[in-house]
Amino acid sequence: MFKKIGPGVLVAAAFVGPGTIAVCTLAGVHFGYTLIWAVLLSILATIILQEMAGRIGVVSQSGLVDVIKKELKVDWIKKLVIIIVLGAILVGNAAYEAGNISGATLGLEGLFGQGALSPFYPLLIGCFAFLLLWFSSYKTLEKVFIGLVATMGVCFVVSAIITKPSWGEIAKGMFVPSLPEGGLLTVVALIGTTVVPYNLFLHASLAKEKWKSKDELTNVKWDTITSIGLGGLVSVAILITASAAPIENITNAMDMAKGLEPLFGKAAIYFMGIGLLAAGITSAITAPLAAAYVASSCFGWNDDMKNRKFRLVWFIVLFFGVLSLSFNFKPIEVIQFAQVANGILLPVMAILLLWIVNKKRVMGTHRNTLFQNVLGFIIVGFTIFLGTKSILKVIGLF
């Protein structure tokens, strides 16, 4: 079973980052168990899109951008798509990298406190990510991430169980969708932090590294469902913990752990701290890695992890994250540009993904079924809504 696990683990690790943890925490605090269905919906959408991306990678033995460049025949459309992809992924991942590192920093502070060394936590995490990316191969990263995702799963699930939640309310929140007053934005946020554009590129590139034969497409599907399902379990566990926690004012997961400490002792802080540290580190590694794969495809470089240009891209993204956090530098214009670019990229990529996965010339007999296409079109509608909301929020109309 574990031999079949692969790139899906990195995808799960990428979306279960500090942003997802914060949104799930606030969803649980403000709306209880009622929005668990939204997490499950976002996981289902992620599985469908990521399975398509992984399938394209294995069948074509190319990165997603390479396939798009080959299939788009109109020159100006091809250039426009590449500009959008580069802008959203390179600038976006660099802008959000500080958030990934800050999540891991929060976990370290929960475990070791805010002492004299705490200002150096971001640099410490950045160095760890650098060493892992510089010296590791894909197979090494895969093993590391299986361990980190498993750690997240155990920590957050145990945290949920020790709060003694209402299982009846949990079942109702899962299977009886409801939208409490003021809950729409939270539903959008839950889906938006799970369906991540850069994961599509990451999955296609890593899938072709892992599997070389079309006969292994069943493994792609198994890996995607299992790994992303585990990521969804982590998200649900965080929401449940926040719902059951006997506290009101929570801004992040460590606040929740500190609130649980009087009831459950130091165990709550340790479990939450380790889980948050693992979540922050995994996202801090996958974001630069995805940016490097995208840049390599766009510029036609060799996407070998030892390639100097490949390494330069992920180093710049990682360096920007550490620098921003270390000096409390928050370039709001860059972040806003990244939000707009990602708001455009998500629906564009969902449409292109659906188009490519139905092309006989690319996929042969491994094209989408009618059922997969119906689900795909529904998800495209969702992504258009999410993208529009992201853009309107930046310009102040939402």
PDB file of C-alpha atoms in Angstrom, residues 116-332:
ATOM      1  CA  ALA A 116      15.668  34.789  23.267  1.00  0.00           C
ATOM      2  CA  LEU A 117      15.858  32.470  20.242  1.00  0.00           C
ATOM      3  CA  SER A 118      12.305  33.064  18.968  1.00  0.00           C
ATOM      4  CA  PRO A 119      13.342  35.925  16.572  1.00  0.00           C
ATOM      5  CA  PHE A 120      15.579  33.372  14.835  1.00  0.00           C
ATOM      6  CA  TYR A 121      12.837  30.741  14.370  1.00  0.00           C
ATOM      7  CA  PRO A 122      11.969  31.894  10.800  1.00  0.00           C
ATOM      8  CA  LEU A 123      15.638  31.689   9.798  1.00  0.00           C
ATOM      9  CA  LEU A 124      15.933  28.247  11.400  1.00  0.00           C
ATOM     10  CA  ILE A 125      12.893  26.979   9.486  1.00  0.00           C
ATOM     11  CA  GLY A 126      14.156  28.562   6.269  1.00  0.00           C
ATOM     12  CA  CYS A 127      17.534  26.830   6.678  1.00  0.00           C
ATOM     13  CA  PHE A 128      15.845  23.479   7.289  1.00  0.00           C
ATOM     14  CA  ALA A 129      13.723  23.899   4.147  1.00  0.00           C
ATOM     15  CA  PHE A 130      16.821  24.968   2.169  1.00  0.00           C
ATOM     16  CA  LEU A 131      18.854  21.923   3.236  1.00  0.00           C
ATOM     17  CA  LEU A 132      15.989  19.556   2.472  1.00  0.00           C
ATOM     18  CA  LEU A 133      15.430  21.023  -0.998  1.00  0.00           C
ATOM     19  CA  TRP A 134      19.150  21.291  -1.828  1.00  0.00           C
ATOM     20  CA  PHE A 135      20.248  17.803  -0.817  1.00  0.00           C
ATOM     21  CA  SER A 136      17.079  15.756  -1.378  1.00  0.00           C
ATOM     22  CA  SER A 137      15.829  13.842  -4.381  1.00  0.00           C
ATOM     23  CA  TYR A 138      12.128  13.406  -5.112  1.00  0.00           C
ATOM     24  CA  LYS A 139      12.149   9.984  -3.396  1.00  0.00           C
ATOM     25  CA  THR A 140      13.660  11.488  -0.237  1.00  0.00           C
ATOM     26  CA  LEU A 141      11.106  14.317  -0.172  1.00  0.00           C
ATOM     27  CA  GLU A 142       8.319  11.787  -0.617  1.00  0.00           C
ATOM     28  CA  LYS A 143       9.431   9.823   2.461  1.00  0.00           C
ATOM     29  CA  VAL A 144       9.884  12.992   4.533  1.00  0.00           C
ATOM     30  CA  PHE A 145       6.429  14.231   3.584  1.00  0.00           C
ATOM     31  CA  ILE A 146       4.748  10.910   4.338  1.00  0.00           C
ATOM     32  CA  GLY A 147       6.199  11.254   7.849  1.00  0.00           C
ATOM     33  CA  LEU A 148       5.153  14.907   8.221  1.00  0.00           C
ATOM     34  CA  VAL A 149       1.606  14.358   6.931  1.00  0.00           C
ATOM     35  CA  ALA A 150       1.215  11.321   9.194  1.00  0.00           C
ATOM     36  CA  THR A 151       2.444  13.469  12.113  1.00  0.00           C
ATOM     37  CA  MET A 152      -0.107  16.173  11.264  1.00  0.00           C
ATOM     38  CA  GLY A 153      -2.842  13.560  11.035  1.00  0.00           C
ATOM     39  CA  VAL A 154      -2.067  12.009  14.425  1.00  0.00           C
ATOM     40  CA  CYS A 155      -1.624  15.360  16.206  1.00  0.00           C
ATOM     41  CA  PHE A 156      -4.792  17.039  14.968  1.00  0.00           C
ATOM     42  CA  VAL A 157      -6.998  13.925  15.180  1.00  0.00           C
ATOM     43  CA  VAL A 158      -5.863  13.287  18.777  1.00  0.00           C
ATOM     44  CA  SER A 159      -6.516  16.974  19.551  1.00  0.00           C
ATOM     45  CA  ALA A 160     -10.058  16.570  18.184  1.00  0.00           C
ATOM     46  CA  ILE A 161     -10.718  13.383  20.173  1.00  0.00           C
ATOM     47  CA  ILE A 162      -9.573  14.786  23.541  1.00  0.00           C
ATOM     48  CA  THR A 163     -12.130  17.611  23.255  1.00  0.00           C
ATOM     49  CA  LYS A 164     -14.895  14.937  23.462  1.00  0.00           C
ATOM     50  CA  PRO A 165     -16.976  16.367  20.573  1.00  0.00           C
ATOM     51  CA  SER A 166     -20.647  15.590  19.834  1.00  0.00           C
ATOM     52  CA  TRP A 167     -20.545  12.815  17.219  1.00  0.00           C
ATOM     53  CA  GLY A 168     -24.202  13.360  16.356  1.00  0.00           C
ATOM     54  CA  GLU A 169     -23.553  17.042  15.560  1.00  0.00           C
ATOM     55  CA  ILE A 170     -20.495  16.057  13.539  1.00  0.00           C
ATOM     56  CA  ALA A 171     -22.570  13.650  11.412  1.00  0.00           C
ATOM     57  CA  LYS A 172     -25.197  16.364  10.910  1.00  0.00           C
ATOM     58  CA  GLY A 173     -22.535  18.873   9.854  1.00  0.00           C
ATOM     59  CA  MET A 174     -21.157  16.352   7.357  1.00  0.00           C
ATOM     60  CA  PHE A 175     -24.331  15.132   5.691  1.00  0.00           C
ATOM     61  CA  VAL A 176     -26.900  17.920   6.200  1.00  0.00           C
ATOM     62  CA  PRO A 177     -25.517  21.025   4.439  1.00  0.00           C
ATOM     63  CA  SER A 178     -26.610  24.320   5.935  1.00  0.00           C
ATOM     64  CA  LEU A 179     -25.422  27.896   5.544  1.00  0.00           C
ATOM     65  CA  PRO A 180     -25.582  29.857   8.807  1.00  0.00           C
ATOM     66  CA  GLU A 181     -25.931  33.621   8.675  1.00  0.00           C
ATOM     67  CA  GLY A 182     -22.595  35.188   7.748  1.00  0.00           C
ATOM     68  CA  GLY A 183     -21.176  31.797   6.756  1.00  0.00           C
ATOM     69  CA  LEU A 184     -20.858  32.290   2.980  1.00  0.00           C
ATOM     70  CA  LEU A 185     -17.445  33.957   3.138  1.00  0.00           C
ATOM     71  CA  THR A 186     -16.156  31.190   5.408  1.00  0.00           C
ATOM     72  CA  VAL A 187     -17.406  28.500   2.990  1.00  0.00           C
ATOM     73  CA  VAL A 188     -15.631  30.313   0.147  1.00  0.00           C
ATOM     74  CA  ALA A 189     -12.456  30.550   2.268  1.00  0.00           C
ATOM     75  CA  LEU A 190     -12.596  26.832   3.161  1.00  0.00           C
ATOM     76  CA  ILE A 191     -12.789  25.877  -0.508  1.00  0.00           C
ATOM     77  CA  GLY A 192     -10.281  28.527  -1.590  1.00  0.00           C
ATOM     78  CA  THR A 193      -7.565  27.350   0.824  1.00  0.00           C
ATOM     79  CA  THR A 194      -7.977  23.726  -0.292  1.00  0.00           C
ATOM     80  CA  VAL A 195      -8.299  24.002  -4.084  1.00  0.00           C
ATOM     81  CA  VAL A 196      -4.843  25.508  -4.694  1.00  0.00           C
ATOM     82  CA  PRO A 197      -3.730  26.336  -8.290  1.00  0.00           C
ATOM     83  CA  TYR A 198      -0.021  25.587  -7.833  1.00  0.00           C
ATOM     84  CA  ASN A 199      -0.794  22.044  -6.675  1.00  0.00           C
ATOM     85  CA  LEU A 200      -2.027  21.181 -10.185  1.00  0.00           C
ATOM     86  CA  PHE A 201       1.417  21.943 -11.641  1.00  0.00           C
ATOM     87  CA  LEU A 202       3.209  20.257  -8.748  1.00  0.00           C
ATOM     88  CA  HIS A 203       1.134  17.073  -9.060  1.00  0.00           C
ATOM     89  CA  ALA A 204       1.611  16.669 -12.825  1.00  0.00           C
ATOM     90  CA  SER A 205       5.388  17.178 -12.560  1.00  0.00           C
ATOM     91  CA  LEU A 206       5.830  14.823  -9.611  1.00  0.00           C
ATOM     92  CA  ALA A 207       3.516  12.153 -11.062  1.00  0.00           C
ATOM     93  CA  LYS A 208       5.711  11.780 -14.137  1.00  0.00           C
ATOM     94  CA  GLU A 209       8.722  11.443 -11.820  1.00  0.00           C
ATOM     95  CA  LYS A 210       7.026   8.696  -9.811  1.00  0.00           C
ATOM     96  CA  TRP A 211       5.289   6.715 -12.552  1.00  0.00           C
ATOM     97  CA  LYS A 212       6.521   6.101 -16.104  1.00  0.00           C
ATOM     98  CA  SER A 213       3.824   3.737 -17.418  1.00  0.00           C
ATOM     99  CA  LYS A 214       0.147   4.263 -18.252  1.00  0.00           C
ATOM    100  CA  ASP A 215      -0.477   0.898 -16.601  1.00  0.00           C
ATOM    101  CA  GLU A 216       0.139   2.633 -13.264  1.00  0.00           C
ATOM    102  CA  LEU A 217      -2.782   5.087 -13.579  1.00  0.00           C
ATOM    103  CA  THR A 218      -4.668   3.093 -10.945  1.00  0.00           C
ATOM    104  CA  ASN A 219      -1.844   3.941  -8.538  1.00  0.00           C
ATOM    105  CA  VAL A 220      -2.242   7.634  -9.420  1.00  0.00           C
ATOM    106  CA  LYS A 221      -5.928   7.477  -8.495  1.00  0.00           C
ATOM    107  CA  TRP A 222      -5.259   5.508  -5.280  1.00  0.00           C
ATOM    108  CA  ASP A 223      -2.501   7.895  -4.228  1.00  0.00           C
ATOM    109  CA  THR A 224      -4.645  10.976  -4.916  1.00  0.00           C
ATOM    110  CA  ILE A 225      -7.721   9.725  -3.058  1.00  0.00           C
ATOM    111  CA  THR A 226      -5.766   8.366  -0.074  1.00  0.00           C
ATOM    112  CA  SER A 227      -3.372  11.280   0.407  1.00  0.00           C
ATOM    113  CA  ILE A 228      -5.825  14.123  -0.155  1.00  0.00           C
ATOM    114  CA  GLY A 229      -8.423  12.250   1.906  1.00  0.00           C
ATOM    115  CA  LEU A 230      -5.927  12.226   4.793  1.00  0.00           C
ATOM    116  CA  GLY A 231      -5.388  15.962   4.295  1.00  0.00           C
ATOM    117  CA  GLY A 232      -9.159  16.418   4.476  1.00  0.00           C
ATOM    118  CA  LEU A 233      -9.259  14.414   7.713  1.00  0.00           C
ATOM    119  CA  VAL A 234      -6.719  16.824   9.213  1.00  0.00           C
ATOM    120  CA  SER A 235      -8.831  19.835   8.151  1.00  0.00           C
ATOM    121  CA  VAL A 236     -12.001  18.301   9.621  1.00  0.00           C
ATOM    122  CA  ALA A 237     -10.173  17.433  12.855  1.00  0.00           C
ATOM    123  CA  ILE A 238      -9.049  21.061  13.266  1.00  0.00           C
ATOM    124  CA  LEU A 239     -12.585  22.329  12.698  1.00  0.00           C
ATOM    125  CA  ILE A 240     -13.963  19.809  15.225  1.00  0.00           C
ATOM    126  CA  THR A 241     -11.362  20.784  17.830  1.00  0.00           C
ATOM    127  CA  ALA A 242     -12.216  24.470  17.442  1.00  0.00           C
ATOM    128  CA  SER A 243     -15.951  23.680  17.654  1.00  0.00           C
ATOM    129  CA  ALA A 244     -15.656  21.593  20.807  1.00  0.00           C
ATOM    130  CA  ALA A 245     -13.097  23.777  22.563  1.00  0.00           C
ATOM    131  CA  PRO A 246     -14.640  25.662  25.524  1.00  0.00           C
ATOM    132  CA  ILE A 247     -13.161  29.000  24.457  1.00  0.00           C
ATOM    133  CA  GLU A 248     -14.372  31.977  22.457  1.00  0.00           C
ATOM    134  CA  ASN A 249     -11.564  34.285  21.349  1.00  0.00           C
ATOM    135  CA  ILE A 250      -9.312  32.379  18.976  1.00  0.00           C
ATOM    136  CA  THR A 251      -7.156  33.856  16.226  1.00  0.00           C
ATOM    137  CA  ASN A 252      -4.986  30.818  15.454  1.00  0.00           C
ATOM    138  CA  ALA A 253      -4.456  27.144  16.306  1.00  0.00           C
ATOM    139  CA  MET A 254      -2.029  27.854  19.162  1.00  0.00           C
ATOM    140  CA  ASP A 255      -4.607  30.097  20.855  1.00  0.00           C
ATOM    141  CA  MET A 256      -6.926  27.089  20.709  1.00  0.00           C
ATOM    142  CA  ALA A 257      -4.260  24.845  22.277  1.00  0.00           C
ATOM    143  CA  LYS A 258      -3.627  27.328  25.106  1.00  0.00           C
ATOM    144  CA  GLY A 259      -7.355  27.490  25.757  1.00  0.00           C
ATOM    145  CA  LEU A 260      -7.514  23.703  26.039  1.00  0.00           C
ATOM    146  CA  GLU A 261      -4.529  23.520  28.396  1.00  0.00           C
ATOM    147  CA  PRO A 262      -6.498  24.030  31.660  1.00  0.00           C
ATOM    148  CA  LEU A 263      -8.665  21.013  30.761  1.00  0.00           C
ATOM    149  CA  PHE A 264      -6.166  18.675  29.126  1.00  0.00           C
ATOM    150  CA  GLY A 265      -2.758  19.867  30.340  1.00  0.00           C
ATOM    151  CA  LYS A 266       0.373  20.406  28.302  1.00  0.00           C
ATOM    152  CA  ALA A 267      -0.596  17.604  25.901  1.00  0.00           C
ATOM    153  CA  ALA A 268      -2.926  19.957  24.021  1.00  0.00           C
ATOM    154  CA  ILE A 269      -0.148  22.476  23.352  1.00  0.00           C
ATOM    155  CA  TYR A 270       2.346  19.794  22.350  1.00  0.00           C
ATOM    156  CA  PHE A 271      -0.016  18.064  19.922  1.00  0.00           C
ATOM    157  CA  MET A 272      -1.133  21.340  18.361  1.00  0.00           C
ATOM    158  CA  GLY A 273       2.399  22.760  18.277  1.00  0.00           C
ATOM    159  CA  ILE A 274       3.880  19.710  16.540  1.00  0.00           C
ATOM    160  CA  GLY A 275       0.972  19.603  14.072  1.00  0.00           C
ATOM    161  CA  LEU A 276       1.288  23.285  13.227  1.00  0.00           C
ATOM    162  CA  LEU A 277       5.069  23.006  12.866  1.00  0.00           C
ATOM    163  CA  ALA A 278       4.668  20.082  10.437  1.00  0.00           C
ATOM    164  CA  ALA A 279       1.987  21.949   8.469  1.00  0.00           C
ATOM    165  CA  GLY A 280       4.100  25.091   8.175  1.00  0.00           C
ATOM    166  CA  ILE A 281       7.254  23.243   7.105  1.00  0.00           C
ATOM    167  CA  THR A 282       5.488  21.170   4.444  1.00  0.00           C
ATOM    168  CA  SER A 283       3.881  24.238   2.859  1.00  0.00           C
ATOM    169  CA  ALA A 284       7.142  26.191   3.124  1.00  0.00           C
ATOM    170  CA  ILE A 285       8.832  23.466   1.041  1.00  0.00           C
ATOM    171  CA  THR A 286       6.111  22.693  -1.521  1.00  0.00           C
ATOM    172  CA  ALA A 287       5.465  26.343  -2.499  1.00  0.00           C
ATOM    173  CA  PRO A 288       9.078  26.997  -3.672  1.00  0.00           C
ATOM    174  CA  LEU A 289       9.226  23.534  -5.267  1.00  0.00           C
ATOM    175  CA  ALA A 290       6.057  24.165  -7.303  1.00  0.00           C
ATOM    176  CA  ALA A 291       7.386  27.569  -8.405  1.00  0.00           C
ATOM    177  CA  ALA A 292      10.592  25.940  -9.648  1.00  0.00           C
ATOM    178  CA  TYR A 293       8.701  23.305 -11.654  1.00  0.00           C
ATOM    179  CA  VAL A 294       6.476  25.966 -13.234  1.00  0.00           C
ATOM    180  CA  ALA A 295       9.416  28.219 -14.162  1.00  0.00           C
ATOM    181  CA  SER A 296      11.287  25.262 -15.668  1.00  0.00           C
ATOM    182  CA  SER A 297       8.308  24.377 -17.856  1.00  0.00           C
ATOM    183  CA  CYS A 298       7.611  27.966 -18.924  1.00  0.00           C
ATOM    184  CA  PHE A 299      11.232  28.678 -19.908  1.00  0.00           C
ATOM    185  CA  GLY A 300      12.036  25.202 -21.242  1.00  0.00           C
ATOM    186  CA  TRP A 301      14.669  24.374 -18.608  1.00  0.00           C
ATOM    187  CA  ASN A 302      15.597  20.932 -17.378  1.00  0.00           C
ATOM    188  CA  ASP A 303      13.352  20.268 -14.346  1.00  0.00           C
ATOM    189  CA  ASP A 304      15.932  18.103 -12.600  1.00  0.00           C
ATOM    190  CA  MET A 305      16.016  19.091  -8.915  1.00  0.00           C
ATOM    191  CA  LYS A 306      19.818  19.481  -9.139  1.00  0.00           C
ATOM    192  CA  ASN A 307      19.608  21.955 -12.040  1.00  0.00           C
ATOM    193  CA  ARG A 308      21.070  25.384 -11.094  1.00  0.00           C
ATOM    194  CA  LYS A 309      18.208  27.409 -12.579  1.00  0.00           C
ATOM    195  CA  PHE A 310      15.656  25.136 -10.883  1.00  0.00           C
ATOM    196  CA  ARG A 311      17.421  25.644  -7.561  1.00  0.00           C
ATOM    197  CA  LEU A 312      17.674  29.401  -8.080  1.00  0.00           C
ATOM    198  CA  VAL A 313      13.885  29.749  -8.439  1.00  0.00           C
ATOM    199  CA  TRP A 314      12.999  27.871  -5.258  1.00  0.00           C
ATOM    200  CA  PHE A 315      15.790  29.666  -3.386  1.00  0.00           C
ATOM    201  CA  ILE A 316      14.392  33.108  -4.353  1.00  0.00           C
ATOM    202  CA  VAL A 317      10.879  32.127  -3.205  1.00  0.00           C
ATOM    203  CA  LEU A 318      12.193  30.716   0.089  1.00  0.00           C
ATOM    204  CA  PHE A 319      14.528  33.680   0.672  1.00  0.00           C
ATOM    205  CA  PHE A 320      11.699  36.178   0.108  1.00  0.00           C
ATOM    206  CA  GLY A 321       9.552  34.366   2.699  1.00  0.00           C
ATOM    207  CA  VAL A 322      12.287  34.352   5.358  1.00  0.00           C
ATOM    208  CA  LEU A 323      13.257  37.966   4.629  1.00  0.00           C
ATOM    209  CA  SER A 324       9.653  39.207   4.795  1.00  0.00           C
ATOM    210  CA  LEU A 325       9.023  37.503   8.114  1.00  0.00           C
ATOM    211  CA  SER A 326      12.375  38.301   9.719  1.00  0.00           C
ATOM    212  CA  PHE A 327      12.014  42.048   9.094  1.00  0.00           C
ATOM    213  CA  ASN A 328       8.204  42.202   9.321  1.00  0.00           C
ATOM    214  CA  PHE A 329       8.166  43.371   5.703  1.00  0.00           C
ATOM    215  CA  LYS A 330       4.680  43.053   4.180  1.00  0.00           C
ATOM    216  CA  PRO A 331       4.557  44.399   0.623  1.00  0.00           C
ATOM    217  CA  ILE A 332       0.764  44.722   0.358  1.00  0.00           C
TER     218      ILE A 332
END
